[in-house]
Coordinates of N, CA and C in Angstrom, one line a residue:
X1193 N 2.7 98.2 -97.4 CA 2.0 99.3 -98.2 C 0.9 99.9 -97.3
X1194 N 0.8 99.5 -96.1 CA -0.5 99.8 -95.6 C -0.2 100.8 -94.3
X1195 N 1.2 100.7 -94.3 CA 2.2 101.4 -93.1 C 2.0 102.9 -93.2
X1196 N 3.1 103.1 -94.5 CA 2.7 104.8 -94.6 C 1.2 105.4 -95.0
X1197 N 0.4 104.1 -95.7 CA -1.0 104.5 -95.9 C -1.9 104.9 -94.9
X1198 N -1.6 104.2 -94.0 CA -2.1 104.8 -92.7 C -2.0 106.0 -92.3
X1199 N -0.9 105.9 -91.8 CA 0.1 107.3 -91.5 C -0.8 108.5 -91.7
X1200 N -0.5 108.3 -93.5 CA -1.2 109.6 -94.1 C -3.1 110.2 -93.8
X1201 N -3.5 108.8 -93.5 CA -4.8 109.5 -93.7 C -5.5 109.5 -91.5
X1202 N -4.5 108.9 -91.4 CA -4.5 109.4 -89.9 C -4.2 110.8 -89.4
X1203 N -3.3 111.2 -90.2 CA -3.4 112.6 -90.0 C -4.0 113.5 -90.8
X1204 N -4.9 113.1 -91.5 CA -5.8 113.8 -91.9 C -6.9 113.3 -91.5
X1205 N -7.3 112.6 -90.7 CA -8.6 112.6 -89.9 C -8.4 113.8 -89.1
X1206 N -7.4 114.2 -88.2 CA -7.0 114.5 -87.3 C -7.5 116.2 -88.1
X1207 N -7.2 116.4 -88.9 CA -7.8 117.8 -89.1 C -9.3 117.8 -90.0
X1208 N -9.8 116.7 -90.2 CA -11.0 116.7 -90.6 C -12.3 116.2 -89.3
X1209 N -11.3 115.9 -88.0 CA -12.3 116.0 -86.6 C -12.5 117.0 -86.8
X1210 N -12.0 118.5 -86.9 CA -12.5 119.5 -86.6 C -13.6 119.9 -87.2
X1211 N -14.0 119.3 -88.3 CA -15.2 119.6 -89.0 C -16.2 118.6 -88.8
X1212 N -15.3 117.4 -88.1 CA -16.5 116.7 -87.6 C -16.8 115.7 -88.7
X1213 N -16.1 115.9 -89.6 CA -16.1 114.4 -90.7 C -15.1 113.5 -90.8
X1214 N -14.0 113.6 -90.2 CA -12.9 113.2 -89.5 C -13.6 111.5 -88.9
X1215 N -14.0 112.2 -87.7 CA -14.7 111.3 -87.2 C -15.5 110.0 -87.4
X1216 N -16.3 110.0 -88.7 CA -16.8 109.4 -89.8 C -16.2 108.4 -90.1
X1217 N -14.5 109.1 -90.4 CA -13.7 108.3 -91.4 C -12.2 107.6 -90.5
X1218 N -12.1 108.2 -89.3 CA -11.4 107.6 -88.6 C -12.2 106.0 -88.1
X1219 N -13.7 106.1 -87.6 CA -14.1 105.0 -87.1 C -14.1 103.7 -88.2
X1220 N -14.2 103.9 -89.4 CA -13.8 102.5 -90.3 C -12.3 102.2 -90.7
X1221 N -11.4 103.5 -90.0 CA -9.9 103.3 -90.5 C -9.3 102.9 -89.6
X1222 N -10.0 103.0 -88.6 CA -9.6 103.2 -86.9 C -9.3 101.5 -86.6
X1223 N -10.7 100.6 -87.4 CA -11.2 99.9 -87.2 C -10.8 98.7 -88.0

């Protein structure tokens, strides 16, 4: 369950780096 959950919000980091809050939320998803 954690497979496509990722997925999904990895690619939406990916367009919320651009605003620079991405960033934020990749480093504890990342992590």
């Amino acid at each position: 369950m954690k497979g496509p959950y990722d997925d999904a919000h990895e690619r939406r980091a990916a367009v919320y780096d651009n605003k620079g809050n991405g960033l934020v939320f990749s480093s504890p998803l990342g992590r």
